[in-house]
């Protein structure tokens, strides 16, 4: 039961993205904002990329269907959304006056989204990234939470775990990990400043009051604006209240690096698990892939984020680590598509057919209803980074997955590739 709020203002929440996971997060967050009016505004804005969809034999805008019938019929069908989830086709309007921004869309759209958000968000807003991937170039690798934060001038944490969207949406029991290391300036805050929000790329942040620095995972620092005292604090307790449901248990930690990396790299491991399963090699083979994959995930984190406060225990004890790896290697979309590719290859070979089997890319395009298979992009991006550092051999499973999806190596050669582990 909500109590009389001791704060002048409440947090407004916006979910950026409306795929199956974005809609699911909006659903559970909206259930909580309705129950905790002392902390949050009731309505949750959900930014929806507008498109025409068929409904009962006629064409409608997706936002109209969501706001009228309270169902995302394209990406989360047969699941009723709370009436306080408000679908909004305007990203600038969706984030207006929001203090909590939840990013939940394919990672390749993040840069363009941040460009659209610049100048339209509160300078003291805080973010949580549900995006499972890493921002990789040949020379650098960074977490999406920090890429978002740097582009928008805000602090951003992460959410990741063993979370298959449709199961969570149905209210089936699961758990997740929220990683959020509260900026130190938020514990000594000032009142809300008057006037319009500054444009992140055109503001001298050093001139703003209540502004100080926060350490990043690479060891650098970024300057942030403190959350004003007229809002409830955005700490572990408040974030637990925002995301936790009786069917969706939340553990809040401070290790953003390990949570983010786990969410990205487990997709690459899941592809390998799908390959060996599709070849019919059984559970022993899949367990071996998962063990090697977990080792490489931990090694990757410590090798390339040594100054971030990363903890091995986050990989081995949290839902975002080993639990998400187990789920992804059992029934996740990366596992399923890779398994289908391997099964098709094996079937054609057993039949003596000269027909070329479909690639994982081709299968994903056919079966995912327009959604992205993130493991493929992550495998390719990570390999570019490892190759530029001359460190492919140190991560044989990740390297093997890359070579398989590029057609440079056979799935059957995985055991030989990883035997050094």
mmCIF file of C-alpha atoms in Angstrom:
data_model
loop_
_atom_site.group_PDB
_atom_site.id
_atom_site.type_symbol
_atom_site.label_atom_id
_atom_site.label_comp_id
_atom_site.label_asym_id
_atom_site.label_seq_id
_atom_site.Cartn_x
_atom_site.Cartn_y
_atom_site.Cartn_z
ATOM 1 C CA UNK A 1 0.000 0.000 0.000
ATOM 2 C CA UNK A 2 1.411 3.394 -1.042
ATOM 3 C CA UNK A 3 1.964 5.996 1.663
ATOM 4 C CA UNK A 4 2.012 9.773 1.636
ATOM 5 C CA UNK A 5 5.111 10.815 -0.279
ATOM 6 C CA UNK A 6 7.738 12.743 1.714
ATOM 7 C CA UNK A 7 9.100 14.125 -1.567
ATOM 8 C CA UNK A 8 7.699 16.951 -3.637
ATOM 9 C CA UNK A 9 8.170 15.055 -6.893
ATOM 10 C CA UNK A 10 7.897 11.470 -8.061
ATOM 11 C CA UNK A 11 9.895 9.643 -10.702
ATOM 12 C CA UNK A 12 8.440 9.459 -14.174
ATOM 13 C CA UNK A 13 9.485 6.287 -16.040
ATOM 14 C CA UNK A 14 9.935 5.829 -19.779
ATOM 15 C CA UNK A 15 10.697 2.554 -21.557
ATOM 16 C CA UNK A 16 12.520 3.094 -24.836
ATOM 17 C CA UNK A 17 11.665 0.142 -27.048
ATOM 18 C CA UNK A 18 8.590 -2.017 -27.552
ATOM 19 C CA UNK A 19 9.726 -5.416 -28.772
ATOM 20 C CA UNK A 20 8.801 -8.490 -26.765
ATOM 21 C CA UNK A 21 11.282 -7.704 -23.965
ATOM 22 C CA UNK A 22 10.620 -3.963 -24.032
ATOM 23 C CA UNK A 23 6.872 -4.562 -23.756
ATOM 24 C CA UNK A 24 7.417 -7.090 -20.965
ATOM 25 C CA UNK A 25 9.566 -4.666 -18.968
ATOM 26 C CA UNK A 26 6.958 -1.942 -19.502
ATOM 27 C CA UNK A 27 4.292 -4.321 -18.190
ATOM 28 C CA UNK A 28 6.014 -5.208 -14.921
ATOM 29 C CA UNK A 29 7.299 -1.675 -14.304
ATOM 30 C CA UNK A 30 3.794 -0.265 -14.842
ATOM 31 C CA UNK A 31 2.407 -2.772 -12.343
ATOM 32 C CA UNK A 32 4.867 -1.400 -9.800
ATOM 33 C CA UNK A 33 4.391 2.303 -10.528
ATOM 34 C CA UNK A 34 0.655 1.819 -10.000
ATOM 35 C CA UNK A 35 1.314 0.249 -6.603
ATOM 36 C CA UNK A 36 3.926 2.764 -5.410
ATOM 37 C CA UNK A 37 2.512 6.231 -6.000
ATOM 38 C CA UNK A 38 4.755 7.596 -3.253
ATOM 39 C CA UNK A 39 7.791 6.967 -5.488
ATOM 40 C CA UNK A 40 6.589 6.956 -9.112
ATOM 41 C CA UNK A 41 4.106 8.606 -11.411
ATOM 42 C CA UNK A 42 1.449 6.077 -12.351
ATOM 43 C CA UNK A 43 1.730 6.216 -16.149
ATOM 44 C CA UNK A 44 4.705 4.591 -17.870
ATOM 45 C CA UNK A 45 5.566 5.941 -21.285
ATOM 46 C CA UNK A 46 6.664 3.308 -23.826
ATOM 47 C CA UNK A 47 8.257 4.616 -26.980
ATOM 48 C CA UNK A 48 7.040 2.595 -29.955
ATOM 49 C CA UNK A 49 8.541 2.677 -33.427
ATOM 50 C CA UNK A 50 5.334 3.333 -35.333
ATOM 51 C CA UNK A 51 4.227 0.801 -37.917
ATOM 52 C CA UNK A 52 1.032 -0.428 -39.497
ATOM 53 C CA UNK A 53 -0.134 -3.856 -38.365
ATOM 54 C CA UNK A 54 -3.126 -6.031 -39.166
ATOM 55 C CA UNK A 55 -5.686 -6.453 -36.409
ATOM 56 C CA UNK A 56 -9.037 -8.222 -36.884
ATOM 57 C CA UNK A 57 -8.646 -7.985 -40.638
ATOM 58 C CA UNK A 58 -7.873 -4.258 -40.801
ATOM 59 C CA UNK A 59 -4.697 -2.153 -40.746
ATOM 60 C CA UNK A 60 -4.022 0.012 -37.677
ATOM 61 C CA UNK A 61 -1.162 1.938 -36.163
ATOM 62 C CA UNK A 62 0.560 -0.205 -33.554
ATOM 63 C CA UNK A 63 0.381 2.559 -30.934
ATOM 64 C CA UNK A 64 -3.384 2.846 -31.417
ATOM 65 C CA UNK A 65 -3.838 -0.874 -30.844
ATOM 66 C CA UNK A 66 -1.681 -0.833 -27.720
ATOM 67 C CA UNK A 67 -3.446 2.187 -26.224
ATOM 68 C CA UNK A 68 -6.945 0.950 -27.130
ATOM 69 C CA UNK A 69 -6.712 -2.809 -26.650
ATOM 70 C CA UNK A 70 -3.685 -2.874 -24.299
ATOM 71 C CA UNK A 71 -1.809 -5.509 -26.257
ATOM 72 C CA UNK A 72 1.296 -5.414 -28.431
ATOM 73 C CA UNK A 73 -0.198 -7.696 -31.056
ATOM 74 C CA UNK A 74 2.981 -7.861 -33.147
ATOM 75 C CA UNK A 75 5.759 -8.406 -30.613
ATOM 76 C CA UNK A 76 3.972 -9.673 -27.472
ATOM 77 C CA UNK A 77 0.642 -11.146 -28.619
ATOM 78 C CA UNK A 78 -1.947 -12.537 -26.223
ATOM 79 C CA UNK A 79 -0.496 -10.650 -23.245
ATOM 80 C CA UNK A 80 -2.566 -7.867 -21.699
ATOM 81 C CA UNK A 81 -0.588 -4.761 -20.794
ATOM 82 C CA UNK A 82 -1.616 -2.543 -17.866
ATOM 83 C CA UNK A 83 -3.727 0.416 -18.872
ATOM 84 C CA UNK A 84 -1.055 2.755 -17.501
ATOM 85 C CA UNK A 85 1.394 1.676 -20.214
ATOM 86 C CA UNK A 86 1.103 4.537 -22.699
ATOM 87 C CA UNK A 87 2.422 3.796 -26.190
ATOM 88 C CA UNK A 88 3.991 6.909 -27.711
ATOM 89 C CA UNK A 89 5.360 7.167 -31.284
ATOM 90 C CA UNK A 90 7.328 10.347 -30.443
ATOM 91 C CA UNK A 91 10.572 9.562 -28.646
ATOM 92 C CA UNK A 92 11.058 13.194 -27.591
ATOM 93 C CA UNK A 93 7.585 13.392 -26.102
ATOM 94 C CA UNK A 94 7.960 9.986 -24.419
ATOM 95 C CA UNK A 95 11.041 11.090 -22.452
ATOM 96 C CA UNK A 96 9.781 14.551 -21.513
ATOM 97 C CA UNK A 97 10.318 15.143 -17.760
ATOM 98 C CA UNK A 98 11.280 11.485 -17.181
ATOM 99 C CA UNK A 99 13.867 10.819 -14.487
ATOM 100 C CA UNK A 100 14.152 7.078 -15.213
ATOM 101 C CA UNK A 101 14.913 5.954 -18.766
ATOM 102 C CA UNK A 102 14.883 2.214 -19.488
ATOM 103 C CA UNK A 103 16.646 1.378 -22.751
ATOM 104 C CA UNK A 104 15.343 -1.786 -24.385
ATOM 105 C CA UNK A 105 15.941 -2.003 -28.120
ATOM 106 C CA UNK A 106 18.459 -3.669 -30.475
ATOM 107 C CA UNK A 107 21.925 -2.267 -29.922
ATOM 108 C CA UNK A 108 22.432 -1.148 -33.528
ATOM 109 C CA UNK A 109 19.759 1.525 -33.022
ATOM 110 C CA UNK A 110 21.263 3.062 -29.881
ATOM 111 C CA UNK A 111 23.445 5.733 -31.530
ATOM 112 C CA UNK A 112 20.569 7.085 -33.593
ATOM 113 C CA UNK A 113 18.259 7.014 -30.575
ATOM 114 C CA UNK A 114 20.728 8.979 -28.459
ATOM 115 C CA UNK A 115 21.016 11.571 -31.229
ATOM 116 C CA UNK A 116 17.244 12.009 -31.080
ATOM 117 C CA UNK A 117 17.250 12.256 -27.289
ATOM 118 C CA UNK A 118 19.953 14.927 -26.993
ATOM 119 C CA UNK A 119 18.402 18.132 -25.725
ATOM 120 C CA UNK A 120 15.131 16.439 -24.794
ATOM 121 C CA UNK A 121 15.929 14.705 -21.490
ATOM 122 C CA UNK A 122 16.397 16.012 -17.978
ATOM 123 C CA UNK A 123 20.103 16.618 -17.267
ATOM 124 C CA UNK A 124 19.830 14.631 -14.033
ATOM 125 C CA UNK A 125 17.900 11.686 -15.527
ATOM 126 C CA UNK A 126 19.214 8.197 -14.810
ATOM 127 C CA UNK A 127 19.148 5.190 -17.105
ATOM 128 C CA UNK A 128 18.986 1.399 -17.002
ATOM 129 C CA UNK A 129 20.083 -0.502 -20.096
ATOM 130 C CA UNK A 130 18.407 -3.827 -20.879
ATOM 131 C CA UNK A 131 20.449 -4.135 -24.079
ATOM 132 C CA UNK A 132 22.481 -7.329 -24.318
ATOM 133 C CA UNK A 133 25.562 -6.448 -26.308
ATOM 134 C CA UNK A 134 28.792 -4.487 -26.208
ATOM 135 C CA UNK A 135 29.903 -1.488 -28.224
ATOM 136 C CA UNK A 136 32.953 -2.723 -30.133
ATOM 137 C CA UNK A 137 35.409 -1.276 -32.614
ATOM 138 C CA UNK A 138 38.788 -2.600 -33.742
ATOM 139 C CA UNK A 139 40.514 -0.445 -31.140
ATOM 140 C CA UNK A 140 38.052 -0.221 -28.250
ATOM 141 C CA UNK A 141 35.251 -1.974 -26.398
ATOM 142 C CA UNK A 142 32.725 -0.381 -24.069
ATOM 143 C CA UNK A 143 29.491 -1.226 -22.290
ATOM 144 C CA UNK A 144 26.253 0.010 -23.817
ATOM 145 C CA UNK A 145 25.293 1.423 -20.448
ATOM 146 C CA UNK A 146 28.375 3.652 -20.539
ATOM 147 C CA UNK A 147 28.005 4.473 -24.235
ATOM 148 C CA UNK A 148 24.472 5.676 -23.511
ATOM 149 C CA UNK A 149 25.638 7.588 -20.465
ATOM 150 C CA UNK A 150 28.492 9.291 -22.296
ATOM 151 C CA UNK A 151 26.326 10.333 -25.243
ATOM 152 C CA UNK A 152 23.548 11.730 -23.046
ATOM 153 C CA UNK A 153 25.567 12.996 -20.094
ATOM 154 C CA UNK A 154 23.726 10.788 -17.576
ATOM 155 C CA UNK A 155 24.522 7.764 -15.418
ATOM 156 C CA UNK A 156 23.187 4.448 -16.759
ATOM 157 C CA UNK A 157 23.104 1.044 -15.077
ATOM 158 C CA UNK A 158 22.087 -2.309 -16.551
ATOM 159 C CA UNK A 159 19.514 -5.084 -16.202
ATOM 160 C CA UNK A 160 20.188 -8.627 -17.340
ATOM 161 C CA UNK A 161 19.286 -12.126 -16.298
ATOM 162 C CA UNK A 162 17.771 -15.479 -17.214
ATOM 163 C CA UNK A 163 14.738 -13.798 -18.691
ATOM 164 C CA UNK A 164 12.838 -15.227 -21.647
ATOM 165 C CA UNK A 165 10.404 -12.426 -22.373
ATOM 166 C CA UNK A 166 7.271 -14.460 -23.028
ATOM 167 C CA UNK A 167 7.692 -16.432 -19.792
ATOM 168 C CA UNK A 168 8.140 -13.260 -17.734
ATOM 169 C CA UNK A 169 5.182 -11.624 -19.499
ATOM 170 C CA UNK A 170 2.976 -14.589 -18.537
ATOM 171 C CA UNK A 171 3.919 -14.123 -14.896
ATOM 172 C CA UNK A 172 5.974 -17.328 -14.693
ATOM 173 C CA UNK A 173 8.575 -17.204 -11.938
ATOM 174 C CA UNK A 174 12.047 -15.958 -12.857
ATOM 175 C CA UNK A 175 14.743 -13.673 -11.516
ATOM 176 C CA UNK A 176 17.056 -10.990 -12.830
ATOM 177 C CA UNK A 177 20.005 -8.822 -11.859
ATOM 178 C CA UNK A 178 19.937 -5.032 -11.843
ATOM 179 C CA UNK A 179 23.402 -3.475 -11.796
ATOM 180 C CA UNK A 180 23.475 0.089 -10.565
ATOM 181 C CA UNK A 181 26.337 1.859 -8.818
ATOM 182 C CA UNK A 182 24.646 5.025 -7.508
ATOM 183 C CA UNK A 183 26.604 8.172 -8.428
ATOM 184 C CA UNK A 184 28.082 9.624 -5.227
ATOM 185 C CA UNK A 185 26.621 13.064 -5.907
ATOM 186 C CA UNK A 186 23.098 11.645 -5.630
ATOM 187 C CA UNK A 187 23.574 11.187 -1.881
ATOM 188 C CA UNK A 188 24.113 14.940 -1.369
ATOM 189 C CA UNK A 189 21.598 16.541 -3.669
ATOM 190 C CA UNK A 190 20.213 20.024 -4.349
ATOM 191 C CA UNK A 191 16.734 21.191 -5.279
ATOM 192 C CA UNK A 192 15.457 21.007 -8.834
ATOM 193 C CA UNK A 193 16.931 23.808 -11.007
ATOM 194 C CA UNK A 194 14.608 26.077 -12.912
ATOM 195 C CA UNK A 195 14.650 26.543 -16.669
ATOM 196 C CA UNK A 196 14.850 24.241 -19.721
ATOM 197 C CA UNK A 197 16.932 21.083 -19.994
ATOM 198 C CA UNK A 198 20.363 21.706 -21.502
ATOM 199 C CA UNK A 199 21.478 20.084 -24.760
ATOM 200 C CA UNK A 200 24.113 17.505 -23.841
ATOM 201 C CA UNK A 201 26.430 18.460 -26.696
ATOM 202 C CA UNK A 202 26.114 22.223 -26.236
ATOM 203 C CA UNK A 203 26.293 22.671 -22.472
ATOM 204 C CA UNK A 204 29.312 23.446 -20.333
ATOM 205 C CA UNK A 205 28.534 20.909 -17.657
ATOM 206 C CA UNK A 206 31.251 22.290 -15.392
ATOM 207 C CA UNK A 207 29.153 25.412 -14.916
ATOM 208 C CA UNK A 208 26.186 23.524 -13.466
ATOM 209 C CA UNK A 209 25.686 23.290 -9.725
ATOM 210 C CA UNK A 210 25.646 19.954 -7.886
ATOM 211 C CA UNK A 211 27.825 18.401 -10.537
ATOM 212 C CA UNK A 212 30.710 16.054 -9.886
ATOM 213 C CA UNK A 213 32.532 13.064 -11.377
ATOM 214 C CA UNK A 214 31.773 9.330 -11.584
ATOM 215 C CA UNK A 215 34.377 6.696 -12.409
ATOM 216 C CA UNK A 216 33.781 4.612 -15.550
ATOM 217 C CA UNK A 217 34.654 0.958 -16.200
ATOM 218 C CA UNK A 218 37.725 1.984 -18.198
ATOM 219 C CA UNK A 219 39.111 3.958 -15.264
ATOM 220 C CA UNK A 220 38.143 7.351 -16.686
ATOM 221 C CA UNK A 221 35.644 9.820 -15.248
ATOM 222 C CA UNK A 222 32.454 11.450 -16.492
ATOM 223 C CA UNK A 223 30.765 14.527 -15.073
ATOM 224 C CA UNK A 224 27.182 14.157 -13.926
ATOM 225 C CA UNK A 225 24.406 16.360 -12.643
ATOM 226 C CA UNK A 226 23.065 15.356 -9.227
ATOM 227 C CA UNK A 227 19.495 14.155 -8.851
ATOM 228 C CA UNK A 228 17.593 16.930 -7.007
ATOM 229 C CA UNK A 229 16.421 16.319 -3.450
ATOM 230 C CA UNK A 230 12.763 16.836 -4.272
ATOM 231 C CA UNK A 231 12.780 13.359 -5.873
ATOM 232 C CA UNK A 232 13.092 10.084 -3.966
ATOM 233 C CA UNK A 233 16.670 8.762 -4.139
ATOM 234 C CA UNK A 234 17.464 6.449 -7.043
ATOM 235 C CA UNK A 235 19.318 3.835 -5.059
ATOM 236 C CA UNK A 236 19.267 0.048 -4.815
ATOM 237 C CA UNK A 237 16.071 0.083 -2.757
ATOM 238 C CA UNK A 238 14.132 2.280 -5.202
ATOM 239 C CA UNK A 239 15.274 0.270 -8.225
ATOM 240 C CA UNK A 240 14.315 -2.944 -6.485
ATOM 241 C CA UNK A 241 10.850 -1.478 -5.919
ATOM 242 C CA UNK A 242 10.603 -0.446 -9.575
ATOM 243 C CA UNK A 243 11.481 -3.827 -11.089
ATOM 244 C CA UNK A 244 10.703 -6.522 -8.492
ATOM 245 C CA UNK A 245 7.462 -8.488 -8.798
ATOM 246 C CA UNK A 246 6.268 -11.608 -6.954
ATOM 247 C CA UNK A 247 6.962 -13.516 -10.178
ATOM 248 C CA UNK A 248 10.117 -11.559 -11.141
ATOM 249 C CA UNK A 249 12.686 -11.490 -8.372
ATOM 250 C CA UNK A 250 15.345 -8.813 -8.521
ATOM 251 C CA UNK A 251 18.819 -8.725 -6.995
ATOM 252 C CA UNK A 252 20.498 -5.321 -7.195
ATOM 253 C CA UNK A 253 24.311 -5.183 -7.356
ATOM 254 C CA UNK A 254 26.913 -2.563 -8.219
ATOM 255 C CA UNK A 255 28.934 -4.581 -10.780
ATOM 256 C CA UNK A 256 27.626 -3.035 -13.994
ATOM 257 C CA UNK A 257 30.562 -4.370 -16.029
ATOM 258 C CA UNK A 258 30.052 -8.075 -15.338
ATOM 259 C CA UNK A 259 26.270 -7.850 -15.687
ATOM 260 C CA UNK A 260 26.591 -6.068 -19.034
ATOM 261 C CA UNK A 261 29.283 -8.367 -20.388
ATOM 262 C CA UNK A 262 27.411 -11.493 -19.329
ATOM 263 C CA UNK A 263 24.335 -10.345 -21.192
ATOM 264 C CA UNK A 264 26.372 -9.864 -24.354
ATOM 265 C CA UNK A 265 28.827 -12.750 -24.385
ATOM 266 C CA UNK A 266 26.384 -15.480 -23.336
ATOM 267 C CA UNK A 267 24.686 -15.047 -26.716
ATOM 268 C CA UNK A 268 27.901 -16.103 -28.461
ATOM 269 C CA UNK A 269 28.195 -19.166 -26.207
ATOM 270 C CA UNK A 270 24.539 -20.007 -26.902
ATOM 271 C CA UNK A 271 25.281 -20.200 -30.625
ATOM 272 C CA UNK A 272 27.983 -22.785 -29.934
ATOM 273 C CA UNK A 273 25.600 -24.747 -27.690
ATOM 274 C CA UNK A 274 23.057 -24.728 -30.496
ATOM 275 C CA UNK A 275 25.591 -26.070 -32.968
ATOM 276 C CA UNK A 276 26.577 -29.090 -30.859
ATOM 277 C CA UNK A 277 22.948 -29.784 -29.908
ATOM 278 C CA UNK A 278 21.836 -29.639 -33.519
ATOM 279 C CA UNK A 279 24.559 -32.084 -34.481
ATOM 280 C CA UNK A 280 23.023 -34.515 -32.006
ATOM 281 C CA UNK A 281 25.967 -34.643 -29.620
ATOM 282 C CA UNK A 282 23.827 -34.629 -26.480
ATOM 283 C CA UNK A 283 23.849 -32.893 -23.108
ATOM 284 C CA UNK A 284 27.455 -33.710 -22.245
ATOM 285 C CA UNK A 285 28.656 -31.696 -25.219
ATOM 286 C CA UNK A 286 26.391 -28.776 -24.378
ATOM 287 C CA UNK A 287 27.584 -28.789 -20.760
ATOM 288 C CA UNK A 288 31.195 -28.667 -21.977
ATOM 289 C CA UNK A 289 30.397 -25.683 -24.185
ATOM 290 C CA UNK A 290 28.756 -23.877 -21.294
ATOM 291 C CA UNK A 291 31.708 -24.503 -18.974
ATOM 292 C CA UNK A 292 34.239 -23.276 -21.524
ATOM 293 C CA UNK A 293 32.014 -20.354 -22.417
ATOM 294 C CA UNK A 294 31.696 -19.233 -18.809
ATOM 295 C CA UNK A 295 35.482 -19.359 -18.409
ATOM 296 C CA UNK A 296 35.956 -17.207 -21.492
ATOM 297 C CA UNK A 297 33.332 -14.708 -20.324
ATOM 298 C CA UNK A 298 35.121 -14.251 -16.994
ATOM 299 C CA UNK A 299 38.532 -14.061 -18.683
ATOM 300 C CA UNK A 300 37.271 -11.468 -21.168
ATOM 301 C CA UNK A 301 35.932 -9.248 -18.411
ATOM 302 C CA UNK A 302 39.103 -9.261 -16.344
ATOM 303 C CA UNK A 303 41.335 -8.872 -19.409
ATOM 304 C CA UNK A 304 39.656 -5.845 -20.937
ATOM 305 C CA UNK A 305 37.948 -4.147 -17.948
ATOM 306 C CA UNK A 306 40.603 -4.528 -15.224
ATOM 307 C CA UNK A 307 39.865 -1.189 -13.524
ATOM 308 C CA UNK A 308 36.098 -1.496 -13.367
ATOM 309 C CA UNK A 309 35.662 -3.324 -10.080
ATOM 310 C CA UNK A 310 34.511 -6.404 -11.978
ATOM 311 C CA UNK A 311 33.865 -9.470 -9.805
ATOM 312 C CA UNK A 312 34.120 -13.117 -10.858
ATOM 313 C CA UNK A 313 31.262 -13.861 -8.442
ATOM 314 C CA UNK A 314 28.853 -11.813 -10.563
ATOM 315 C CA UNK A 315 29.406 -14.254 -13.422
ATOM 316 C CA UNK A 316 29.144 -17.351 -11.235
ATOM 317 C CA UNK A 317 26.446 -16.375 -8.712
ATOM 318 C CA UNK A 318 24.037 -13.917 -10.335
ATOM 319 C CA UNK A 319 21.076 -14.474 -12.635
ATOM 320 C CA UNK A 320 22.833 -12.218 -15.124
ATOM 321 C CA UNK A 321 25.770 -14.638 -15.220
ATOM 322 C CA UNK A 322 25.519 -18.405 -15.019
ATOM 323 C CA UNK A 323 21.706 -18.546 -14.840
ATOM 324 C CA UNK A 324 21.280 -16.506 -18.020
ATOM 325 C CA UNK A 325 23.932 -18.650 -19.687
ATOM 326 C CA UNK A 326 22.006 -21.825 -18.813
ATOM 327 C CA UNK A 327 18.725 -20.433 -20.121
ATOM 328 C CA UNK A 328 20.281 -19.049 -23.294
ATOM 329 C CA UNK A 329 21.970 -22.382 -24.017
ATOM 330 C CA UNK A 330 18.711 -24.269 -23.496
ATOM 331 C CA UNK A 331 15.933 -22.327 -25.177
ATOM 332 C CA UNK A 332 17.044 -18.821 -26.157
ATOM 333 C CA UNK A 333 16.675 -17.561 -29.718
ATOM 334 C CA UNK A 334 20.424 -17.736 -30.428
ATOM 335 C CA UNK A 335 20.487 -21.378 -29.326
ATOM 336 C CA UNK A 336 17.357 -22.240 -31.316
ATOM 337 C CA UNK A 337 18.508 -20.684 -34.574
ATOM 338 C CA UNK A 338 21.989 -22.226 -34.332
ATOM 339 C CA UNK A 339 20.457 -25.616 -33.520
ATOM 340 C CA UNK A 340 18.155 -25.365 -36.539
ATOM 341 C CA UNK A 341 21.138 -24.576 -38.772
ATOM 342 C CA UNK A 342 23.079 -27.561 -37.441
ATOM 343 C CA UNK A 343 20.081 -29.908 -37.710
ATOM 344 C CA UNK A 344 19.498 -28.881 -41.300
ATOM 345 C CA UNK A 345 23.156 -29.361 -42.173
ATOM 346 C CA UNK A 346 23.218 -32.806 -40.558
ATOM 347 C CA UNK A 347 19.977 -33.870 -42.241
ATOM 348 C CA UNK A 348 21.208 -32.862 -45.695
ATOM 349 C CA UNK A 349 24.531 -34.616 -45.106
ATOM 350 C CA UNK A 350 22.795 -37.807 -43.909
ATOM 351 C CA UNK A 351 20.617 -37.767 -47.029
ATOM 352 C CA UNK A 352 23.622 -37.255 -49.264
ATOM 353 C CA UNK A 353 22.047 -34.072 -50.599
ATOM 354 C CA UNK A 354 24.161 -31.498 -52.390
ATOM 355 C CA UNK A 355 21.740 -28.755 -51.356
ATOM 356 C CA UNK A 356 23.404 -25.984 -49.389
ATOM 357 C CA UNK A 357 22.023 -25.658 -45.838
ATOM 358 C CA UNK A 358 20.768 -22.294 -44.659
ATOM 359 C CA UNK A 359 23.068 -20.136 -42.571
ATOM 360 C CA UNK A 360 22.157 -18.992 -39.063
ATOM 361 C CA UNK A 361 21.645 -15.496 -40.500
ATOM 362 C CA UNK A 362 19.135 -16.822 -43.034
ATOM 363 C CA UNK A 363 17.243 -18.873 -40.458
ATOM 364 C CA UNK A 364 17.075 -15.945 -38.043
ATOM 365 C CA UNK A 365 15.679 -13.678 -40.743
ATOM 366 C CA UNK A 366 12.929 -16.203 -41.450
ATOM 367 C CA UNK A 367 11.837 -17.146 -37.934
ATOM 368 C CA UNK A 368 12.287 -14.053 -35.746
ATOM 369 C CA UNK A 369 9.519 -11.845 -37.136
ATOM 370 C CA UNK A 370 11.886 -8.966 -37.841
ATOM 371 C CA UNK A 371 13.726 -9.133 -34.517
ATOM 372 C CA UNK A 372 17.514 -9.303 -34.327
ATOM 373 C CA UNK A 373 19.683 -12.303 -33.389
ATOM 374 C CA UNK A 374 22.160 -10.434 -31.254
ATOM 375 C CA UNK A 375 24.671 -13.262 -30.885
ATOM 376 C CA UNK A 376 25.653 -12.994 -34.527
ATOM 377 C CA UNK A 377 26.518 -9.307 -34.319
ATOM 378 C CA UNK A 378 28.289 -9.706 -30.988
ATOM 379 C CA UNK A 379 30.383 -12.639 -32.265
ATOM 380 C CA UNK A 380 31.534 -10.622 -35.255
ATOM 381 C CA UNK A 381 32.242 -7.458 -33.303
ATOM 382 C CA UNK A 382 34.142 -9.264 -30.542
ATOM 383 C CA UNK A 383 36.268 -11.038 -33.129
ATOM 384 C CA UNK A 384 37.220 -7.750 -34.762
ATOM 385 C CA UNK A 385 38.371 -6.524 -31.367
ATOM 386 C CA UNK A 386 40.264 -9.708 -30.458
ATOM 387 C CA UNK A 387 41.928 -9.914 -33.859
ATOM 388 C CA UNK A 388 43.127 -6.319 -33.633
ATOM 389 C CA UNK A 389 44.723 -7.178 -30.276
ATOM 390 C CA UNK A 390 46.223 -10.435 -31.541
ATOM 391 C CA UNK A 391 44.306 -12.365 -28.853
ATOM 392 C CA UNK A 392 41.982 -14.666 -30.791
ATOM 393 C CA UNK A 393 43.833 -17.765 -29.588
ATOM 394 C CA UNK A 394 43.115 -16.882 -25.953
ATOM 395 C CA UNK A 395 39.368 -17.158 -26.598
ATOM 396 C CA UNK A 396 39.034 -20.274 -28.779
ATOM 397 C CA UNK A 397 35.283 -20.803 -28.321
ATOM 398 C CA UNK A 398 34.374 -17.221 -29.262
ATOM 399 C CA UNK A 399 36.782 -17.456 -32.193
ATOM 400 C CA UNK A 400 35.272 -20.771 -33.292
ATOM 401 C CA UNK A 401 31.743 -19.343 -33.293
ATOM 402 C CA UNK A 402 32.897 -16.443 -35.443
ATOM 403 C CA UNK A 403 34.604 -18.739 -37.954
ATOM 404 C CA UNK A 404 31.552 -21.003 -38.173
ATOM 405 C CA UNK A 405 29.076 -18.206 -38.886
ATOM 406 C CA UNK A 406 31.505 -16.780 -41.464
ATOM 407 C CA UNK A 407 31.785 -20.168 -43.189
ATOM 408 C CA UNK A 408 35.486 -20.472 -42.372
ATOM 409 C CA UNK A 409 35.169 -23.501 -40.098
ATOM 410 C CA UNK A 410 32.903 -26.526 -39.703
ATOM 411 C CA UNK A 411 30.709 -26.950 -36.638
ATOM 412 C CA UNK A 412 32.174 -30.419 -36.190
ATOM 413 C CA UNK A 413 35.610 -28.895 -35.474
ATOM 414 C CA UNK A 414 34.563 -27.188 -32.224
ATOM 415 C CA UNK A 415 36.044 -29.884 -29.917
ATOM 416 C CA UNK A 416 39.462 -29.603 -31.547
ATOM 417 C CA UNK A 417 39.317 -25.813 -31.385
ATOM 418 C CA UNK A 418 38.617 -25.641 -27.649
ATOM 419 C CA UNK A 419 40.673 -28.569 -26.369
ATOM 420 C CA UNK A 420 43.229 -26.231 -24.781
ATOM 421 C CA UNK A 421 40.594 -25.461 -22.134
#
